Tab-separated table of C-alpha atoms (C1' of nucleotides) in Angstrom:
chain	number	residue	atom	x	y	z
A	21	MET	CA	19.980	-13.590	-14.253
A	22	ASN	CA	17.443	-15.324	-11.761
A	23	ASN	CA	20.329	-14.879	-9.203
A	24	PRO	CA	20.145	-17.952	-7.146
A	25	SER	CA	21.716	-16.222	-4.105
A	26	ARG	CA	18.622	-14.211	-3.495
A	27	LEU	CA	16.216	-17.148	-3.862
A	28	ASP	CA	18.455	-18.943	-1.336
A	29	ARG	CA	18.201	-15.970	1.109
A	30	LEU	CA	14.537	-16.552	1.176
A	31	ARG	CA	14.752	-20.185	1.805
A	32	ASP	CA	17.492	-19.707	4.307
A	33	ALA	CA	15.374	-17.455	6.189
A	34	GLY	CA	12.707	-20.071	6.300
A	35	TYR	CA	10.432	-19.022	3.661
A	36	LYS	CA	8.872	-21.303	0.853
A	37	LEU	CA	10.284	-20.655	-2.629
A	38	THR	CA	6.925	-20.044	-4.356
A	39	ASN	CA	6.032	-19.145	-7.922
A	40	ALA	CA	4.854	-15.893	-6.838
A	41	ARG	CA	7.934	-14.852	-4.993
A	42	THR	CA	10.070	-16.094	-7.918
A	43	VAL	CA	8.291	-14.119	-10.406
A	44	VAL	CA	8.189	-10.907	-8.413
A	45	LEU	CA	11.889	-11.021	-7.483
A	46	ASN	CA	12.707	-11.963	-11.329
A	47	VAL	CA	10.733	-8.671	-12.468
A	48	ILE	CA	12.528	-6.596	-10.018
A	49	GLU	CA	15.992	-7.977	-11.049
A	50	THR	CA	15.047	-7.761	-14.648
A	51	HIS	CA	14.086	-4.067	-14.638
A	52	GLU	CA	16.874	-1.596	-14.335
A	53	GLY	CA	16.304	1.182	-11.532
A	54	HIS	CA	13.286	2.194	-9.647
A	55	MET	CA	10.026	0.615	-10.088
A	56	THR	CA	6.586	1.743	-8.640
A	57	SER	CA	4.173	-0.990	-7.160
A	58	ALA	CA	1.899	-0.394	-10.218
A	59	GLU	CA	4.687	-1.117	-12.716
A	60	ILE	CA	5.621	-4.453	-10.733
A	61	LEU	CA	2.108	-5.498	-10.526
A	62	ASP	CA	1.812	-4.957	-14.405
A	63	ALA	CA	5.008	-6.703	-15.134
A	64	VAL	CA	3.996	-9.515	-12.837
A	65	ALA	CA	0.629	-9.815	-14.400
A	66	SER	CA	2.112	-9.999	-17.966
A	67	ARG	CA	4.453	-12.684	-16.951
A	68	ASP	CA	1.808	-14.850	-15.183
A	69	SER	CA	-1.753	-13.669	-14.900
A	70	SER	CA	-2.428	-16.132	-12.168
A	71	ILE	CA	-0.590	-14.280	-9.505
A	72	GLY	CA	-2.831	-12.128	-7.534
A	73	ARG	CA	-2.230	-8.634	-6.398
A	74	ALA	CA	-2.082	-9.544	-2.633
A	75	SER	CA	0.844	-11.792	-3.195
A	76	VAL	CA	2.865	-9.260	-4.934
A	77	PHE	CA	2.333	-6.808	-1.946
A	78	ARG	CA	3.032	-9.579	0.463
A	79	THR	CA	6.374	-10.483	-1.547
A	80	LEU	CA	7.456	-6.938	-1.568
A	81	ASP	CA	6.987	-6.651	2.118
A	82	LEU	CA	8.915	-9.836	2.556
A	83	LEU	CA	11.711	-8.730	0.279
A	84	THR	CA	11.986	-5.349	2.071
A	85	ARG	CA	12.095	-7.183	5.489
A	86	LEU	CA	15.192	-9.212	4.108
A	87	ALA	CA	16.774	-5.865	2.772
A	88	ILE	CA	16.726	-7.313	-0.731
A	89	ILE	CA	14.828	-4.294	-1.977
A	90	ARG	CA	13.901	-1.022	-0.543
A	91	PRO	CA	10.891	1.411	-0.930
A	92	THR	CA	11.683	5.041	-1.265
A	93	TYR	CA	9.931	8.310	-2.144
A	94	THR	CA	11.357	10.014	-5.204
A	95	ALA	CA	8.172	11.554	-6.394
A	96	GLY	CA	4.943	12.479	-4.369
A	97	SER	CA	4.157	11.003	-0.963
A	98	ALA	CA	1.713	8.419	-2.102
A	99	THR	CA	3.385	5.906	-4.027
A	100	PRO	CA	6.764	4.619	-3.342
A	101	THR	CA	9.335	3.227	-5.562
A	102	TYR	CA	11.093	0.088	-4.963
A	103	VAL	CA	15.016	-0.448	-5.766
A	104	LEU	CA	16.864	-3.437	-5.558
A	105	MET	CA	19.845	-3.438	-3.335
A	106	PRO	CA	22.431	-5.546	-5.211
A	107	ASP	CA	24.832	-6.097	-2.439
A	108	GLY	CA	22.721	-4.872	0.396
A	109	HIS	CA	23.114	-1.222	-0.523
A	110	HIS	CA	21.973	1.467	-2.799
A	111	HIS	CA	22.797	5.157	-3.518
A	112	HIS	CA	21.264	7.907	-5.618
A	113	ILE	CA	20.615	11.554	-6.004
A	114	VAL	CA	16.997	12.618	-6.463
A	115	CYS	CA	16.179	15.885	-8.100
A	116	VAL	CA	13.489	17.337	-5.939
A	117	GLN	CA	12.163	19.326	-8.840
A	118	CYS	CA	11.792	16.868	-11.679
A	119	HIS	CA	12.072	13.563	-9.635
A	120	GLN	CA	14.882	12.361	-11.920
A	121	THR	CA	17.192	9.927	-10.085
A	122	ILE	CA	20.889	9.575	-10.591
A	123	GLU	CA	22.369	6.487	-9.309
A	124	PHE	CA	26.022	6.247	-8.191
A	125	GLU	CA	28.109	3.303	-6.879
A	126	ASP	CA	30.737	3.974	-4.164
A	127	CYS	CA	29.978	5.592	-0.849
A	128	GLY	CA	32.518	4.433	1.394
A	129	LEU	CA	30.112	3.618	4.347
A	130	GLY	CA	31.784	0.248	5.194
A	131	SER	CA	33.803	1.542	8.178
A	132	LEU	CA	30.854	3.748	9.484
A	133	ALA	CA	28.671	0.606	9.351
A	134	GLU	CA	31.104	-1.457	11.355
A	135	ARG	CA	31.434	1.264	14.010
A	136	LEU	CA	27.529	1.499	14.314
A	137	GLU	CA	27.331	-2.190	14.682
A	138	GLY	CA	29.618	-1.782	17.795
A	139	GLU	CA	28.122	1.268	19.229
A	140	PHE	CA	24.399	0.307	19.012
A	141	GLY	CA	24.724	-3.556	19.021
A	142	VAL	CA	22.830	-4.023	15.918
A	143	LYS	CA	23.608	-6.314	12.947
A	144	LEU	CA	23.329	-4.243	9.851
A	145	THR	CA	22.410	-5.979	6.491
A	146	GLY	CA	22.199	-3.048	4.185
A	147	HIS	CA	21.725	0.706	3.630
A	148	LEU	CA	20.214	3.258	1.473
A	149	LEU	CA	21.866	6.758	0.905
A	150	GLU	CA	19.984	9.316	-0.921
A	151	PHE	CA	20.995	12.986	-1.753
A	152	TYR	CA	18.527	15.547	-2.791
A	153	GLY	CA	18.988	18.565	-4.875
A	154	ILE	CA	18.477	20.340	-8.028
A	155	CYS	CA	19.749	18.614	-11.286
A	156	GLY	CA	21.567	20.515	-13.873
A	157	ALA	CA	18.548	20.702	-16.274
A	158	CYS	CA	16.333	22.136	-13.590
A	159	SER	CA	18.981	24.520	-12.378
A	160	GLU	CA	19.384	25.915	-15.923
A	161	ALA	CA	15.351	26.151	-16.258
A	162	GLY	CA	15.605	28.734	-13.705
A	163	VAL	CA	14.290	27.521	-10.273
A	164	VAL	CA	14.043	30.016	-7.578
A	165	ASP	CA	15.993	28.403	-4.919
A	166	ASP	CA	19.323	29.771	-4.573
A	167	GLU	CA	19.537	31.610	-1.345
A	168	VAL	CA	20.242	29.893	1.993
B	5	MET	CA	11.245	26.788	18.675
B	6	ASN	CA	9.231	28.096	15.783
B	7	ASN	CA	12.579	28.234	14.099
B	8	PRO	CA	12.403	31.418	12.046
B	9	SER	CA	15.029	30.212	9.526
B	10	ARG	CA	12.717	27.484	8.199
B	11	LEU	CA	9.867	29.593	7.621
B	12	ASP	CA	12.167	32.131	5.924
B	13	ARG	CA	13.184	29.251	3.524
B	14	LEU	CA	9.546	29.098	2.454
B	15	ARG	CA	9.101	32.741	1.968
B	16	ASP	CA	12.545	32.969	0.202
B	17	ALA	CA	11.472	30.164	-2.175
B	18	GLY	CA	8.380	32.426	-3.044
B	19	TYR	CA	5.805	30.780	-0.888
B	20	LYS	CA	3.309	32.572	1.336
B	21	LEU	CA	3.591	32.063	4.892
B	22	THR	CA	0.299	30.831	5.773
B	23	ASN	CA	-1.490	29.583	9.044
B	24	ALA	CA	-1.694	25.938	7.793
B	25	ARG	CA	2.013	25.861	6.952
B	26	THR	CA	3.152	27.379	10.073
B	27	VAL	CA	1.233	24.933	12.169
B	28	VAL	CA	2.388	21.868	10.138
B	29	LEU	CA	5.990	22.956	10.355
B	30	ASN	CA	5.507	23.669	14.188
B	31	VAL	CA	4.013	20.250	14.828
B	32	ILE	CA	7.036	18.476	13.104
B	33	GLU	CA	9.619	20.708	14.780
B	34	THR	CA	8.120	20.076	18.061
B	35	HIS	CA	7.881	16.387	17.895
B	36	GLU	CA	11.044	14.417	18.241
B	37	GLY	CA	11.882	11.875	15.640
B	38	HIS	CA	9.505	10.436	13.096
B	39	MET	CA	5.822	11.001	12.523
B	40	THR	CA	3.349	9.277	10.221
B	41	SER	CA	0.965	11.376	8.375
B	42	ALA	CA	-1.801	10.328	10.589
B	43	GLU	CA	0.151	11.671	13.594
B	44	ILE	CA	0.575	14.866	11.901
B	45	LEU	CA	-2.930	15.104	10.867
B	46	ASP	CA	-4.063	14.679	14.414
B	47	ALA	CA	-1.486	16.953	15.982
B	48	VAL	CA	-2.446	19.699	13.631
B	49	ALA	CA	-6.188	19.215	14.186
B	50	SER	CA	-5.792	19.501	17.964
B	51	ARG	CA	-3.750	22.716	17.393
B	52	ASP	CA	-6.247	24.148	15.018
B	53	SER	CA	-9.248	22.309	14.044
B	54	SER	CA	-10.005	24.704	11.109
B	55	ILE	CA	-7.080	23.337	9.065
B	56	GLY	CA	-8.180	20.970	6.488
B	57	ARG	CA	-6.504	17.675	5.730
B	58	ALA	CA	-5.651	18.529	2.190
B	59	SER	CA	-3.634	21.454	3.301
B	60	VAL	CA	-1.638	19.301	5.630
B	61	PHE	CA	-0.745	17.083	2.610
B	62	ARG	CA	-0.055	19.898	0.493
B	63	THR	CA	2.409	21.264	3.095
B	64	LEU	CA	4.140	17.976	3.570
B	65	ASP	CA	4.752	17.888	-0.243
B	66	LEU	CA	6.127	21.416	-0.152
B	67	LEU	CA	8.233	20.816	2.712
B	68	THR	CA	9.504	17.597	1.113
B	69	ARG	CA	10.436	19.673	-2.071
B	70	LEU	CA	12.405	22.106	-0.046
B	71	ALA	CA	14.107	19.176	1.651
B	72	ILE	CA	13.090	20.486	4.965
B	73	ILE	CA	11.567	17.080	5.810
B	74	ARG	CA	11.791	13.711	4.202
B	75	PRO	CA	9.062	10.935	3.829
B	76	THR	CA	10.699	7.308	4.479
B	77	TYR	CA	9.417	3.897	4.953
B	78	THR	CA	10.206	2.294	8.315
B	79	ALA	CA	7.296	0.058	8.704
B	80	GLY	CA	5.030	-1.450	6.105
B	81	SER	CA	4.799	-0.097	2.671
B	82	ALA	CA	1.594	1.688	2.980
B	83	THR	CA	2.375	4.769	5.338
B	84	PRO	CA	5.382	6.755	5.311
B	85	THR	CA	6.948	8.555	8.060
B	86	TYR	CA	8.292	11.946	7.920
B	87	VAL	CA	11.585	13.154	9.461
B	88	LEU	CA	12.886	16.608	9.941
B	89	MET	CA	16.129	17.186	8.458
B	90	PRO	CA	17.642	19.749	10.961
B	91	ASP	CA	20.867	20.825	8.919
B	92	GLY	CA	19.466	19.388	5.556
B	93	HIS	CA	20.293	15.759	6.532
B	94	HIS	CA	19.280	12.892	8.730
B	95	HIS	CA	20.747	9.476	9.513
B	96	HIS	CA	19.220	6.482	11.224
B	97	ILE	CA	19.036	2.656	11.513
B	98	VAL	CA	15.911	0.803	11.013
B	99	CYS	CA	15.254	-2.719	12.654
B	100	VAL	CA	13.572	-4.529	9.823
B	101	GLN	CA	12.043	-6.727	12.229
B	102	CYS	CA	10.334	-4.404	14.894
B	103	HIS	CA	10.574	-1.283	13.008
B	104	GLN	CA	12.345	0.617	15.693
B	105	THR	CA	14.563	3.442	14.488
B	106	ILE	CA	17.955	4.499	15.956
B	107	GLU	CA	19.066	8.020	15.078
B	108	PHE	CA	22.709	8.918	14.874
B	109	GLU	CA	24.503	12.158	14.087
B	110	ASP	CA	27.772	12.020	12.170
B	111	CYS	CA	28.101	10.524	8.794
B	112	GLY	CA	30.967	12.194	7.236
B	113	LEU	CA	29.410	12.604	3.914
B	114	GLY	CA	30.282	16.231	3.380
B	115	SER	CA	33.299	15.525	1.005
B	116	LEU	CA	31.316	12.976	-0.866
B	117	ALA	CA	28.358	15.388	-1.539
B	118	GLU	CA	31.043	17.906	-2.953
B	119	ARG	CA	32.371	15.162	-5.216
B	120	LEU	CA	29.031	14.278	-6.463
B	121	GLU	CA	28.126	17.941	-6.943
B	122	GLY	CA	31.017	18.268	-9.409
B	123	GLU	CA	30.627	14.950	-10.968
B	124	PHE	CA	27.042	15.213	-11.990
B	125	GLY	CA	26.430	18.983	-12.089
B	126	VAL	CA	23.941	19.102	-9.397
B	127	LYS	CA	23.269	21.175	-6.408
B	128	LEU	CA	22.752	19.111	-3.327
B	129	THR	CA	20.585	20.483	-0.394
B	130	GLY	CA	20.399	17.558	1.751
B	131	HIS	CA	20.728	13.746	2.193
B	132	LEU	CA	19.242	10.825	4.087
B	133	LEU	CA	21.222	7.858	5.219
B	134	GLU	CA	19.501	4.584	6.315
B	135	PHE	CA	20.897	1.547	7.668
B	136	TYR	CA	18.817	-1.657	7.860
B	137	GLY	CA	19.475	-4.495	9.991
B	138	ILE	CA	18.320	-6.444	13.180
B	139	CYS	CA	18.507	-4.511	16.644
B	140	GLY	CA	20.055	-5.991	19.668
B	141	ALA	CA	16.454	-7.004	21.289
B	142	CYS	CA	15.218	-8.711	18.119
B	143	SER	CA	18.627	-10.574	17.787
B	144	GLU	CA	18.238	-11.929	21.230
B	145	ALA	CA	14.596	-12.826	20.778
B	146	GLY	CA	16.071	-15.237	18.196
B	147	VAL	CA	15.414	-14.269	14.647
B	148	VAL	CA	16.580	-16.750	11.841
B	149	ASP	CA	18.669	-14.594	9.599
B	150	ASP	CA	22.068	-15.330	10.324
B	151	GLU	CA	23.479	-16.876	7.140
B	152	VAL	CA	24.752	-14.919	4.231
C	21	DT	C1'	1.657	-34.659	5.496
C	22	DT	C1'	1.192	-30.170	6.839
C	23	DA	C1'	2.439	-25.523	7.909
C	24	DG	C1'	2.902	-21.818	5.088
C	25	DA	C1'	1.499	-19.331	1.044
C	26	DT	C1'	-1.842	-18.156	-2.421
C	27	DG	C1'	-5.819	-15.984	-4.987
C	28	DC	C1'	-9.880	-13.923	-4.826
C	29	DA	C1'	-12.820	-9.950	-3.862
C	30	DA	C1'	-14.442	-7.022	-0.624
C	31	DA	C1'	-13.155	-3.589	3.007
C	32	DT	C1'	-10.089	-0.096	4.215
C	33	DA	C1'	-7.110	3.269	4.352
C	34	DG	C1'	-4.722	7.062	2.648
C	35	DT	C1'	-4.183	10.737	-0.702
C	36	DT	C1'	-5.780	13.815	-4.230
C	37	DT	C1'	-9.026	16.962	-6.813
C	38	DG	C1'	-12.142	20.838	-7.964
C	39	DC	C1'	-13.729	25.032	-6.693
C	40	DA	C1'	-15.634	28.765	-4.139
C	41	DT	C1'	-13.872	31.452	-0.557
C	42	DT	C1'	-10.200	33.492	2.185
C	43	DT	C1'	-5.674	35.331	2.988
C	44	DG	C1'	-0.815	37.122	2.707
C	45	DT	C1'	1.830	40.417	0.480
D	4	DA	C1'	-6.161	44.259	-5.414
D	5	DC	C1'	-4.728	39.947	-6.723
D	6	DA	C1'	-2.398	35.862	-7.167
D	7	DA	C1'	-1.891	32.106	-4.135
D	8	DA	C1'	-3.376	29.112	-0.750
D	9	DT	C1'	-7.115	27.237	1.810
D	10	DG	C1'	-11.195	24.075	3.428
D	11	DC	C1'	-14.433	21.156	2.276
D	12	DA	C1'	-16.125	16.722	0.772
D	13	DA	C1'	-16.415	13.798	-2.695
D	14	DA	C1'	-13.590	10.857	-5.924
D	15	DC	C1'	-9.821	7.816	-6.296
D	16	DT	C1'	-6.239	4.697	-5.672
D	17	DA	C1'	-3.514	1.924	-3.406
D	18	DT	C1'	-3.105	-1.543	-0.055
D	19	DT	C1'	-4.837	-4.994	3.185
D	20	DT	C1'	-7.851	-8.616	4.971
D	21	DG	C1'	-10.226	-13.103	5.664
D	22	DC	C1'	-10.700	-17.432	4.228
D	23	DA	C1'	-11.053	-21.578	1.494
D	24	DT	C1'	-7.671	-23.874	-1.355
D	25	DC	C1'	-3.258	-25.256	-2.885
D	26	DT	C1'	1.741	-26.447	-2.681
D	27	DA	C1'	6.623	-26.564	-1.237
D	28	DA	C1'	9.331	-29.174	1.851
DNA sequence: TTAGATGCAAATAGTTTGCATTTGT
DNA sequence: ACAAATGCAAACTATTTGCATCTAA
């Protein structure tokens, strides 16, 4: 782990490679799947209690700007969860009933990305694809949401 | 406007068609593009000052569960913006530098959605596709983010 | 050496809750 | 009539800010 390429992306973008940043990135890379900011704060504190909360939030913002992670809403509207975007992208299905998330790999969006870059004159570095629906378990539990 | 089909979706799902819900939905349908919760609160208050903040948040949660709207992070990590998903889906490009969003229509994800439904036994009702990158203007302004 | 980043703790939002009252069906 | 939803305002929680100090380059 401690993937050097991601730390390099920080330096290449002109940011210092500090202890706080290294630990935060490490925590997220170590943990599989989504993490809330609270979980990240806890994990960081347990690895190095000298790191302040503010630096954790500042690092999350930075990593988001670099498209290394992405905040998303899977549960309520108050607290986001952060996901790592391993190769600049991430895809999942969110059950709107129980908030379970199912991750999947291929999306076949490469060609769409290229088209958009040409069409809008932007340089794309990543993407997030979220599907919403009712998972199998909730469906069986009898949710009233079948009509169009 | 005041699209009856969306109000019907509320009733069909077993929810009462209240004034607060109607106004909130109306505000979002009227406004083009993304809105922050603060903007929604303001707009609702100016249409009917008797509607309480709590009801607005409760309605936003409800509309999110029904996949009528979707909260996303385009700016910092504190405040989400809500987007209407006209036909159950929405697609945009977010500039990670200036937070401008560019919306686009076609995504060609219908077949992927069908495949996922079969593969994971879920019933999908919508999706959100976000691309991240640097917009033309920010690019020209000389952002240091060109290397891999 | 020095601009950039940190940690602290206080300030600031933003969101949720409990409960009596009102309202849609 | 009655369960569901509301509005209020207080309680919470999460995030941000300012500034002196520290540190990576």
